[in-house]
PDB file of C-alpha atoms in Angstrom:
ATOM      1  CA  MET P   1      18.866  -0.553 -16.552  1.00  0.00           C
ATOM      2  CA  TYR P   2      20.712   2.492 -17.753  1.00  0.00           C
ATOM      3  CA  GLU P   3      18.471   2.675 -20.764  1.00  0.00           C
ATOM      4  CA  LEU P   4      15.453   2.752 -18.563  1.00  0.00           C
ATOM      5  CA  LYS P   5      16.803   5.359 -16.297  1.00  0.00           C
ATOM      6  CA  HIS P   6      17.631   7.371 -19.414  1.00  0.00           C
ATOM      7  CA  GLN P   7      13.997   7.186 -20.592  1.00  0.00           C
ATOM      8  CA  ALA P   8      12.644   8.163 -17.315  1.00  0.00           C
ATOM      9  CA  LEU P   9      15.084  11.178 -16.973  1.00  0.00           C
ATOM     10  CA  LEU P  10      14.165  12.326 -20.601  1.00  0.00           C
ATOM     11  CA  TRP P  11      10.506  12.175 -19.445  1.00  0.00           C
ATOM     12  CA  ALA P  12      11.212  14.191 -16.110  1.00  0.00           C
ATOM     13  CA  GLN P  13      13.202  16.753 -17.976  1.00  0.00           C
ATOM     14  CA  GLU P  14      10.082  17.341 -20.251  1.00  0.00           C
ATOM     15  CA  VAL P  15       7.784  17.595 -17.618  1.00  0.00           C
ATOM     16  CA  LEU P  16       9.991  20.214 -15.926  1.00  0.00           C
ATOM     17  CA  GLY P  17      10.464  22.153 -19.176  1.00  0.00           C
ATOM     18  CA  LEU P  18      14.237  21.520 -19.396  1.00  0.00           C
ATOM     19  CA  SER P  19      16.251  20.852 -22.409  1.00  0.00           C
ATOM     20  CA  LYS P  20      17.648  17.343 -23.041  1.00  0.00           C
ATOM     21  CA  GLY P  21      20.939  16.958 -21.316  1.00  0.00           C
ATOM     22  CA  SER P  22      20.234  19.406 -18.473  1.00  0.00           C
ATOM     23  CA  ILE P  23      20.366  16.443 -16.099  1.00  0.00           C
ATOM     24  CA  ASN P  24      22.778  13.474 -16.673  1.00  0.00           C
ATOM     25  CA  VAL P  25      21.867   9.899 -15.970  1.00  0.00           C
ATOM     26  CA  ASP P  26      24.985   9.673 -13.781  1.00  0.00           C
ATOM     27  CA  GLU P  27      23.638  12.265 -11.602  1.00  0.00           C
ATOM     28  CA  LEU P  28      20.572  10.182 -10.409  1.00  0.00           C
ATOM     29  CA  GLU P  29      21.356   9.065  -6.851  1.00  0.00           C
ATOM     30  CA  ASP P  30      19.600   5.735  -5.915  1.00  0.00           C
ATOM     31  CA  SER P  31      17.338   6.422  -2.769  1.00  0.00           C
ATOM     32  CA  SER P  32      15.208   3.311  -2.891  1.00  0.00           C
ATOM     33  CA  LEU P  33      13.869   2.603   0.326  1.00  0.00           C
ATOM     34  CA  GLY P  34      10.679   0.893  -0.520  1.00  0.00           C
ATOM     35  CA  LEU P  35      10.107  -2.817  -1.118  1.00  0.00           C
ATOM     36  CA  HIS P  36       8.604  -2.328  -4.723  1.00  0.00           C
ATOM     37  CA  ASN P  37      10.289   0.277  -6.910  1.00  0.00           C
ATOM     38  CA  LYS P  38      13.402   1.999  -7.873  1.00  0.00           C
ATOM     39  CA  ASN P  39      13.604   5.574  -6.783  1.00  0.00           C
ATOM     40  CA  TYR P  40      16.234   8.099  -7.706  1.00  0.00           C
ATOM     41  CA  ARG P  41      16.848  11.360  -6.439  1.00  0.00           C
ATOM     42  CA  PHE P  42      18.397  14.545  -8.185  1.00  0.00           C
ATOM     43  CA  SER P  43      18.829  18.284  -7.764  1.00  0.00           C
ATOM     44  CA  PHE P  44      18.332  20.936 -10.305  1.00  0.00           C
ATOM     45  CA  ASP P  45      18.132  24.751  -9.772  1.00  0.00           C
ATOM     46  CA  GLY P  46      17.721  24.667  -5.892  1.00  0.00           C
ATOM     47  CA  HIS P  47      15.164  22.059  -5.774  1.00  0.00           C
ATOM     48  CA  ASP P  48      15.535  18.280  -4.815  1.00  0.00           C
ATOM     49  CA  TYR P  49      13.298  15.782  -6.834  1.00  0.00           C
ATOM     50  CA  PHE P  50      12.707  12.133  -6.919  1.00  0.00           C
ATOM     51  CA  LEU P  51      12.023   9.971  -9.987  1.00  0.00           C
ATOM     52  CA  ARG P  52      10.193   6.501  -9.456  1.00  0.00           C
ATOM     53  CA  ILE P  53      10.637   3.528 -11.955  1.00  0.00           C
ATOM     54  CA  PRO P  54       8.183   1.027 -11.000  1.00  0.00           C
ATOM     55  CA  TYR P  55       9.199  -2.517 -10.711  1.00  0.00           C
ATOM     56  CA  SER P  56       6.783  -3.511 -13.369  1.00  0.00           C
ATOM     57  CA  CYS P  57       9.122  -1.652 -15.946  1.00  0.00           C
ATOM     58  CA  ILE P  58      12.304  -3.300 -14.352  1.00  0.00           C
ATOM     59  CA  LYS P  59      11.409  -7.173 -14.369  1.00  0.00           C
ATOM     60  CA  ALA P  60       8.230  -8.812 -15.219  1.00  0.00           C
ATOM     61  CA  LYS P  61       8.003 -11.670 -12.552  1.00  0.00           C
ATOM     62  CA  ALA P  62       5.814 -13.889 -10.387  1.00  0.00           C
ATOM     63  CA  GLY P  63       4.632 -12.329  -7.319  1.00  0.00           C
ATOM     64  CA  ALA P  64       3.931  -8.982  -8.752  1.00  0.00           C
ATOM     65  CA  LEU P  65       1.232  -6.836  -7.386  1.00  0.00           C
ATOM     66  CA  PRO P  66      -1.279  -5.189  -9.895  1.00  0.00           C
ATOM     67  CA  GLN P  67      -0.193  -1.528 -10.640  1.00  0.00           C
ATOM     68  CA  HIS P  68      -2.809   0.676 -11.948  1.00  0.00           C
ATOM     69  CA  PHE P  69      -1.182   3.914 -13.043  1.00  0.00           C
ATOM     70  CA  GLN P  70      -4.382   5.727 -14.294  1.00  0.00           C
ATOM     71  CA  ALA P  71      -6.023   5.027 -11.152  1.00  0.00           C
ATOM     72  CA  GLU P  72      -2.677   6.088  -9.154  1.00  0.00           C
ATOM     73  CA  LYS P  73      -2.752   9.389 -11.142  1.00  0.00           C
ATOM     74  CA  CYS P  74      -6.479  10.035 -10.053  1.00  0.00           C
ATOM     75  CA  ALA P  75      -5.603   9.242  -6.518  1.00  0.00           C
ATOM     76  CA  LEU P  76      -2.375  11.336  -6.395  1.00  0.00           C
ATOM     77  CA  GLU P  77      -4.308  14.464  -8.117  1.00  0.00           C
ATOM     78  CA  ARG P  78      -7.055  14.087  -5.552  1.00  0.00           C
ATOM     79  CA  ALA P  79      -4.739  13.602  -2.597  1.00  0.00           C
ATOM     80  CA  ARG P  80      -2.682  16.539  -3.547  1.00  0.00           C
ATOM     81  CA  SER P  81      -5.865  18.756  -3.822  1.00  0.00           C
ATOM     82  CA  GLU P  82      -6.901  17.677  -0.335  1.00  0.00           C
ATOM     83  CA  ASN P  83      -3.583  18.193   1.162  1.00  0.00           C
ATOM     84  CA  LEU P  84      -2.681  14.455   1.574  1.00  0.00           C
ATOM     85  CA  GLU P  85       0.144  14.239  -0.767  1.00  0.00           C
ATOM     86  CA  PRO P  86       2.619  17.307  -0.925  1.00  0.00           C
ATOM     87  CA  SER P  87       5.099  15.774  -3.184  1.00  0.00           C
ATOM     88  CA  PHE P  88       3.367  14.684  -6.335  1.00  0.00           C
ATOM     89  CA  ILE P  89       4.354  16.636  -9.603  1.00  0.00           C
ATOM     90  CA  ALA P  90       3.413  14.455 -12.618  1.00  0.00           C
ATOM     91  CA  ILE P  91       3.078  10.559 -13.673  1.00  0.00           C
ATOM     92  CA  ASP P  92       3.227   8.894 -16.979  1.00  0.00           C
ATOM     93  CA  THR P  93       0.546   6.467 -16.952  1.00  0.00           C
ATOM     94  CA  ASN P  94       1.856   4.469 -19.734  1.00  0.00           C
ATOM     95  CA  LYS P  95       5.386   3.621 -18.081  1.00  0.00           C
ATOM     96  CA  GLY P  96       4.659   4.527 -14.523  1.00  0.00           C
ATOM     97  CA  PHE P  97       7.364   6.873 -14.258  1.00  0.00           C
ATOM     98  CA  LYS P  98       6.723   9.430 -11.360  1.00  0.00           C
ATOM     99  CA  LEU P  99       8.119  12.629 -10.579  1.00  0.00           C
ATOM    100  CA  GLY P 100       7.896  14.482  -7.241  1.00  0.00           C
ATOM    101  CA  TYR P 101       9.678  16.719  -4.814  1.00  0.00           C
ATOM    102  CA  PHE P 102      11.994  15.198  -2.272  1.00  0.00           C
ATOM    103  CA  LEU P 103      10.817  16.350   1.116  1.00  0.00           C
ATOM    104  CA  PRO P 104      13.330  15.381   3.704  1.00  0.00           C
ATOM    105  CA  GLU P 105      11.248  17.001   6.403  1.00  0.00           C
ATOM    106  CA  LEU P 106       8.970  14.345   6.303  1.00  0.00           C
ATOM    107  CA  HIS P 107       9.340  11.188   8.519  1.00  0.00           C
ATOM    108  CA  GLN P 108       7.563   7.649   8.761  1.00  0.00           C
ATOM    109  CA  MET P 109       4.565   7.468  11.084  1.00  0.00           C
ATOM    110  CA  ASN P 110       5.302   5.738  14.408  1.00  0.00           C
ATOM    111  CA  TYR P 111       2.779   3.068  15.396  1.00  0.00           C
ATOM    112  CA  HIS P 112       3.466   3.968  19.159  1.00  0.00           C
ATOM    113  CA  ASP P 113       2.270   7.357  18.692  1.00  0.00           C
ATOM    114  CA  ASP P 114      -1.608   7.592  19.149  1.00  0.00           C
ATOM    115  CA  GLU P 115      -1.961  11.068  17.810  1.00  0.00           C
ATOM    116  CA  ALA P 116      -0.527   9.884  14.634  1.00  0.00           C
ATOM    117  CA  CYS P 117      -2.379   6.782  14.437  1.00  0.00           C
ATOM    118  CA  THR P 118      -5.588   8.720  15.027  1.00  0.00           C
ATOM    119  CA  LYS P 119      -4.671  10.971  12.127  1.00  0.00           C
ATOM    120  CA  ALA P 120      -3.920   8.113   9.932  1.00  0.00           C
ATOM    121  CA  ILE P 121      -7.392   6.366  10.594  1.00  0.00           C
ATOM    122  CA  SER P 122      -9.033   9.872   9.758  1.00  0.00           C
ATOM    123  CA  ALA P 123      -7.047   9.934   6.455  1.00  0.00           C
ATOM    124  CA  LEU P 124      -7.996   6.547   5.610  1.00  0.00           C
ATOM    125  CA  ILE P 125     -11.896   7.320   6.192  1.00  0.00           C
ATOM    126  CA  GLN P 126     -11.225  10.513   3.831  1.00  0.00           C
ATOM    127  CA  ILE P 127      -9.886   8.190   1.140  1.00  0.00           C
ATOM    128  CA  HIS P 128     -12.674   5.741   1.316  1.00  0.00           C
ATOM    129  CA  SER P 129     -15.157   8.471   0.800  1.00  0.00           C
ATOM    130  CA  TRP P 130     -13.723   9.216  -2.677  1.00  0.00           C
ATOM    131  CA  ASP P 131     -16.238   8.691  -5.190  1.00  0.00           C
ATOM    132  CA  PHE P 132     -14.565   8.665  -8.840  1.00  0.00           C
ATOM    133  CA  LYS P 133     -16.879   8.365 -11.735  1.00  0.00           C
ATOM    134  CA  LYS P 134     -14.860   5.794 -13.450  1.00  0.00           C
ATOM    135  CA  LYS P 135     -14.625   2.602 -11.490  1.00  0.00           C
ATOM    136  CA  TYR P 136     -10.969   1.768 -11.628  1.00  0.00           C
ATOM    137  CA  LYS P 137      -9.895  -1.944 -11.344  1.00  0.00           C
ATOM    138  CA  HIS P 138     -10.775  -3.910  -8.372  1.00  0.00           C
ATOM    139  CA  PHE P 139      -8.118  -5.111  -6.176  1.00  0.00           C
ATOM    140  CA  ASN P 140      -9.076  -8.372  -4.726  1.00  0.00           C
ATOM    141  CA  VAL P 141      -6.897  -9.540  -1.865  1.00  0.00           C
ATOM    142  CA  PHE P 142      -8.020 -13.296  -2.081  1.00  0.00           C
ATOM    143  CA  ASP P 143      -7.561 -13.462  -5.983  1.00  0.00           C
ATOM    144  CA  ILE P 144      -4.095 -12.109  -5.802  1.00  0.00           C
ATOM    145  CA  LEU P 145      -3.041 -14.297  -2.835  1.00  0.00           C
ATOM    146  CA  THR P 146      -4.326 -17.394  -4.788  1.00  0.00           C
ATOM    147  CA  LYS P 147      -2.267 -16.197  -7.719  1.00  0.00           C
ATOM    148  CA  PHE P 148       0.834 -15.862  -5.528  1.00  0.00           C
ATOM    149  CA  TYR P 149       0.148 -19.407  -4.080  1.00  0.00           C
ATOM    150  CA  LYS P 150      -0.101 -20.916  -7.286  1.00  0.00           C
ATOM    151  CA  GLU P 151       3.044 -19.306  -8.654  1.00  0.00           C
ATOM    152  CA  LEU P 152       5.276 -20.818  -5.745  1.00  0.00           C
ATOM    153  CA  ASP P 153       7.389 -23.525  -6.690  1.00  0.00           C
ATOM    154  CA  GLU P 154       7.026 -26.847  -4.862  1.00  0.00           C
ATOM    155  CA  GLN P 155       9.601 -26.275  -2.229  1.00  0.00           C
ATOM    156  CA  ALA P 156       8.432 -22.835  -1.365  1.00  0.00           C
ATOM    157  CA  ALA P 157       4.747 -23.954  -1.430  1.00  0.00           C
ATOM    158  CA  GLY P 158       5.510 -26.599   1.143  1.00  0.00           C
ATOM    159  CA  ARG P 159       5.956 -23.645   3.701  1.00  0.00           C
ATOM    160  CA  PHE P 160       2.485 -22.472   2.839  1.00  0.00           C
ATOM    161  CA  ASP P 161       0.526 -25.622   3.289  1.00  0.00           C
ATOM    162  CA  VAL P 162      -2.734 -26.566   1.615  1.00  0.00           C
ATOM    163  CA  GLU P 163      -4.593 -26.675   4.963  1.00  0.00           C
ATOM    164  CA  LEU P 164      -3.821 -23.183   5.707  1.00  0.00           C
ATOM    165  CA  TYR P 165      -4.786 -22.114   2.030  1.00  0.00           C
ATOM    166  CA  ARG P 166      -8.230 -23.966   2.801  1.00  0.00           C
ATOM    167  CA  LYS P 167      -8.682 -21.783   5.902  1.00  0.00           C
ATOM    168  CA  LEU P 168      -7.892 -18.576   4.057  1.00  0.00           C
ATOM    169  CA  LYS P 169     -10.552 -19.655   1.497  1.00  0.00           C
ATOM    170  CA  HIS P 170     -13.166 -19.892   4.199  1.00  0.00           C
ATOM    171  CA  ILE P 171     -12.151 -16.653   5.770  1.00  0.00           C
ATOM    172  CA  ASN P 172     -12.558 -14.992   2.512  1.00  0.00           C
ATOM    173  CA  GLU P 173     -16.130 -16.515   1.950  1.00  0.00           C
ATOM    174  CA  SER P 174     -17.105 -14.992   5.499  1.00  0.00           C
ATOM    175  CA  LEU P 175     -15.945 -11.600   4.312  1.00  0.00           C
ATOM    176  CA  GLU P 176     -17.707 -11.935   1.066  1.00  0.00           C
ATOM    177  CA  ARG P 177     -21.079 -12.708   3.055  1.00  0.00           C
ATOM    178  CA  ALA P 178     -20.845  -9.563   4.804  1.00  0.00           C
ATOM    179  CA  GLN P 179     -21.584  -7.881   1.287  1.00  0.00           C
ATOM    180  CA  LEU P 180     -19.688  -4.572   2.053  1.00  0.00           C
ATOM    181  CA  SER P 181     -19.685  -2.049  -0.678  1.00  0.00           C
ATOM    182  CA  ASP P 182     -16.438  -1.529  -2.585  1.00  0.00           C
ATOM    183  CA  ARG P 183     -14.683   1.763  -1.788  1.00  0.00           C
ATOM    184  CA  PHE P 184     -11.739   3.457  -3.419  1.00  0.00           C
ATOM    185  CA  CYS P 185      -8.734   2.155  -1.403  1.00  0.00           C
ATOM    186  CA  HIS P 186      -4.944   2.743  -1.068  1.00  0.00           C
ATOM    187  CA  ASN P 187      -4.208  -0.979  -0.788  1.00  0.00           C
ATOM    188  CA  ASP P 188      -0.842  -0.510   0.782  1.00  0.00           C
ATOM    189  CA  PHE P 189      -1.844   1.545   3.796  1.00  0.00           C
ATOM    190  CA  TYR P 190       1.075   0.970   6.478  1.00  0.00           C
ATOM    191  CA  ALA P 191       3.561   2.904   8.340  1.00  0.00           C
ATOM    192  CA  PRO P 192       6.248   3.572   5.603  1.00  0.00           C
ATOM    193  CA  ASN P 193       3.559   4.940   3.316  1.00  0.00           C
ATOM    194  CA  ILE P 194       2.208   7.202   6.093  1.00  0.00           C
ATOM    195  CA  LEU P 195       4.407  10.253   6.625  1.00  0.00           C
ATOM    196  CA  CYS P 196       4.332  12.912   9.243  1.00  0.00           C
ATOM    197  CA  LYS P 197       5.614  16.440   9.595  1.00  0.00           C
ATOM    198  CA  SER P 198       6.991  17.849  12.706  1.00  0.00           C
ATOM    199  CA  LYS P 199       3.700  19.563  13.381  1.00  0.00           C
ATOM    200  CA  GLY P 200       1.859  16.361  13.219  1.00  0.00           C
ATOM    201  CA  GLN P 201       0.433  16.562   9.827  1.00  0.00           C
ATOM    202  CA  ILE P 202      -0.229  13.300   8.053  1.00  0.00           C
ATOM    203  CA  PHE P 203       0.518  12.498   4.333  1.00  0.00           C
ATOM    204  CA  VAL P 204      -0.068   9.343   2.497  1.00  0.00           C
ATOM    205  CA  VAL P 205       2.228   8.273  -0.437  1.00  0.00           C
ATOM    206  CA  ASP P 206       2.802   5.323  -2.805  1.00  0.00           C
ATOM    207  CA  TRP P 207      -0.460   4.956  -4.446  1.00  0.00           C
ATOM    208  CA  GLU P 208       0.473   2.649  -7.455  1.00  0.00           C
ATOM    209  CA  PHE P 209      -1.941  -0.203  -6.153  1.00  0.00           C
ATOM    210  CA  ALA P 210      -4.942   2.223  -5.534  1.00  0.00           C
ATOM    211  CA  ALA P 211      -8.281   0.747  -6.922  1.00  0.00           C
ATOM    212  CA  PHE P 212     -11.513  -0.088  -5.780  1.00  0.00           C
ATOM    213  CA  GLY P 213     -12.046  -2.801  -3.273  1.00  0.00           C
ATOM    214  CA  ASN P 214     -13.075  -4.041   0.205  1.00  0.00           C
ATOM    215  CA  PRO P 215     -12.134  -1.209   2.643  1.00  0.00           C
ATOM    216  CA  LEU P 216     -11.446  -3.428   5.586  1.00  0.00           C
ATOM    217  CA  PHE P 217      -8.078  -4.581   3.908  1.00  0.00           C
ATOM    218  CA  ASP P 218      -6.718  -0.877   4.186  1.00  0.00           C
ATOM    219  CA  LEU P 219      -7.343  -1.140   7.815  1.00  0.00           C
ATOM    220  CA  ALA P 220      -6.157  -4.696   8.040  1.00  0.00           C
ATOM    221  CA  ASN P 221      -2.871  -3.699   6.365  1.00  0.00           C
ATOM    222  CA  PHE P 222      -2.421  -1.078   8.781  1.00  0.00           C
ATOM    223  CA  PHE P 223      -2.687  -3.402  11.703  1.00  0.00           C
ATOM    224  CA  ALA P 224      -0.879  -6.516  10.002  1.00  0.00           C
ATOM    225  CA  SER P 225       2.289  -4.655   9.658  1.00  0.00           C
ATOM    226  CA  SER P 226       2.371  -3.426  13.152  1.00  0.00           C
ATOM    227  CA  LYS P 227       3.293  -4.933  16.616  1.00  0.00           C
ATOM    228  CA  MET P 228      -0.100  -3.352  18.138  1.00  0.00           C
ATOM    229  CA  SER P 229      -1.819  -5.107  20.942  1.00  0.00           C
ATOM    230  CA  PHE P 230      -5.169  -6.482  20.432  1.00  0.00           C
ATOM    231  CA  ASN P 231      -6.792  -3.739  22.693  1.00  0.00           C
ATOM    232  CA  ARG P 232      -5.001  -0.999  20.751  1.00  0.00           C
ATOM    233  CA  ILE P 233      -6.316  -2.746  17.395  1.00  0.00           C
ATOM    234  CA  ALA P 234      -9.741  -2.684  18.987  1.00  0.00           C
ATOM    235  CA  LYS P 235      -9.266   0.839  20.050  1.00  0.00           C
ATOM    236  CA  PHE P 236      -8.408   2.078  16.461  1.00  0.00           C
ATOM    237  CA  SER P 237     -10.866  -0.193  14.666  1.00  0.00           C
ATOM    238  CA  LYS P 238     -13.667   1.538  16.798  1.00  0.00           C
ATOM    239  CA  LEU P 239     -12.400   4.848  15.815  1.00  0.00           C
ATOM    240  CA  TYR P 240     -12.698   3.872  12.169  1.00  0.00           C
ATOM    241  CA  TYR P 241     -16.138   2.279  12.614  1.00  0.00           C
ATOM    242  CA  SER P 242     -17.532   5.262  14.693  1.00  0.00           C
ATOM    243  CA  GLN P 243     -16.502   7.858  11.995  1.00  0.00           C
ATOM    244  CA  SER P 244     -16.955   6.331   8.822  1.00  0.00           C
ATOM    245  CA  LYS P 245     -20.285   5.310   6.975  1.00  0.00           C
ATOM    246  CA  ILE P 246     -19.470   1.530   7.165  1.00  0.00           C
ATOM    247  CA  LYS P 247     -21.631   1.156  10.264  1.00  0.00           C
ATOM    248  CA  GLU P 248     -24.609   1.831   7.827  1.00  0.00           C
ATOM    249  CA  GLU P 249     -23.827  -1.561   6.296  1.00  0.00           C
ATOM    250  CA  LEU P 250     -23.581  -3.776   9.353  1.00  0.00           C
ATOM    251  CA  SER P 251     -26.773  -4.857  11.312  1.00  0.00           C
ATOM    252  CA  ASP P 252     -24.722  -6.309  14.269  1.00  0.00           C
ATOM    253  CA  GLY P 253     -22.697  -3.188  15.338  1.00  0.00           C
ATOM    254  CA  PHE P 254     -19.085  -2.682  16.279  1.00  0.00           C
ATOM    255  CA  GLU P 255     -18.587  -6.375  17.169  1.00  0.00           C
ATOM    256  CA  GLN P 256     -19.338  -7.577  13.762  1.00  0.00           C
ATOM    257  CA  PHE P 257     -17.186  -5.268  12.295  1.00  0.00           C
ATOM    258  CA  HIS P 258     -14.146  -6.016  14.376  1.00  0.00           C
ATOM    259  CA  HIS P 259     -14.639  -9.583  13.735  1.00  0.00           C
ATOM    260  CA  LEU P 260     -14.656  -8.850   9.955  1.00  0.00           C
ATOM    261  CA  VAL P 261     -11.388  -6.702  10.527  1.00  0.00           C
ATOM    262  CA  ILE P 262      -9.645  -9.659  12.018  1.00  0.00           C
ATOM    263  CA  HIS P 263     -10.739 -11.870   9.370  1.00  0.00           C
ATOM    264  CA  ALA P 264      -9.313  -9.388   6.981  1.00  0.00           C
ATOM    265  CA  MET P 265      -5.967  -9.009   9.001  1.00  0.00           C
ATOM    266  CA  VAL P 266      -5.311 -12.838   8.547  1.00  0.00           C
ATOM    267  CA  LEU P 267      -5.668 -12.467   4.741  1.00  0.00           C
ATOM    268  CA  SER P 268      -3.476  -9.505   4.609  1.00  0.00           C
ATOM    269  CA  CYS P 269      -0.772 -11.210   6.634  1.00  0.00           C
ATOM    270  CA  ALA P 270      -0.850 -14.343   4.296  1.00  0.00           C
ATOM    271  CA  LEU P 271      -0.852 -12.137   1.199  1.00  0.00           C
ATOM    272  CA  TRP P 272       2.182 -10.228   2.281  1.00  0.00           C
ATOM    273  CA  ILE P 273       4.001 -13.347   3.471  1.00  0.00           C
ATOM    274  CA  LEU P 274       3.459 -14.991  -0.054  1.00  0.00           C
ATOM    275  CA  TRP P 275       4.405 -11.835  -1.938  1.00  0.00           C
ATOM    276  CA  ALA P 276       7.619 -11.589   0.292  1.00  0.00           C
ATOM    277  CA  GLN P 277       8.506 -15.238  -0.763  1.00  0.00           C
ATOM    278  CA  HIS P 278       8.568 -13.903  -4.423  1.00  0.00           C
ATOM    279  CA  ALA P 279      10.166 -10.707  -3.915  1.00  0.00           C
ATOM    280  CA  CYS P 280      14.040  -9.722  -3.885  1.00  0.00           C
ATOM    281  CA  ASP P 281      15.630 -10.518  -0.423  1.00  0.00           C
ATOM    282  CA  SER P 282      16.464  -7.654   1.822  1.00  0.00           C
ATOM    283  CA  ASP P 283      16.971  -6.879   5.531  1.00  0.00           C
ATOM    284  CA  THR P 284      13.933  -4.771   5.559  1.00  0.00           C
ATOM    285  CA  LEU P 285      11.920  -7.396   3.572  1.00  0.00           C
ATOM    286  CA  ARG P 286      12.959 -10.253   6.081  1.00  0.00           C
ATOM    287  CA  GLU P 287      12.099  -8.136   9.132  1.00  0.00           C
ATOM    288  CA  TYR P 288       8.541  -7.452   7.648  1.00  0.00           C
ATOM    289  CA  LYS P 289       8.122 -11.157   6.564  1.00  0.00           C
ATOM    290  CA  ARG P 290       8.775 -12.132  10.219  1.00  0.00           C
ATOM    291  CA  LEU P 291       6.279  -9.604  11.452  1.00  0.00           C
ATOM    292  CA  TRP P 292       3.615 -10.950   9.050  1.00  0.00           C
ATOM    293  CA  GLU P 293       4.218 -14.567  10.063  1.00  0.00           C
ATOM    294  CA  THR P 294       4.043 -13.669  13.638  1.00  0.00           C
ATOM    295  CA  ASN P 295       0.851 -11.680  13.222  1.00  0.00           C
ATOM    296  CA  LEU P 296      -0.683 -14.464  11.317  1.00  0.00           C
ATOM    297  CA  GLU P 297      -0.172 -16.715  14.161  1.00  0.00           C
ATOM    298  CA  ARG P 298      -1.680 -14.254  16.614  1.00  0.00           C
ATOM    299  CA  PHE P 299      -4.931 -13.521  14.454  1.00  0.00           C
ATOM    300  CA  LEU P 300      -5.671 -16.992  13.025  1.00  0.00           C
ATOM    301  CA  PRO P 301      -6.984 -18.604  16.154  1.00  0.00           C
ATOM    302  CA  LEU P 302      -9.383 -15.757  16.585  1.00  0.00           C
ATOM    303  CA  VAL P 303     -11.562 -16.374  13.388  1.00  0.00           C
TER     304      VAL P 303
END
């Protein structure tokens, strides 16, 4: 790991126009809060920075989500230009190293805050309107879910039974029949990646899974990682539906849309449960896994 940190730091110093050795590897402070990558904080000349080393560099393993660094770069540049991402400085699209400003004044969005949720939905609509000339790789939730399922060892697979997988396959087929147009998606859109300023401005971070895909899954991830009531889920689903272009693709109105969102939420919960069974253990991960399992039990009877 020391050698990888050294490589990332050399790259960061070059980006900042600093000579080699201006910052020592020992000065990197581990500030990893997410569930995927390693993040290090360092200070130089009165500025605080963070340096990301993606998990794909650290260890290739089962249960790895596909990271698309070229798509991430385009998304970060677009988000920065539209004031959705204030920290981004640079990214190495080969290794996935990312450099940004450390902004302690930003805090995680609270799902209980209606104003913040409303702004998050507006930001999501904005993201789904982005039209890149190059069609970056497709993020297919069911394909990734199936990959995770097949990678489970026999003991772990017993906790995710064959009958449930068949139901998930049927749910995915229902979503595919809707034939919604692919849109550019964040694919990890939930509270820890949605940051707020004291004045209520919303920012979106952690774009390494950005790719084209079904936009319902961004909305599904947002709800599936919360404890929102069914009424609040319907409220914010309706907000997205009323303000986005997706309503032009559905002949049966909001009722059809909301039904599809519930379908996507079931798949979202299942995907993240399977991912968690592969991922490294932590208190935060165990808490989210329990939440996804609870929500899977809540949503599955509705489809």
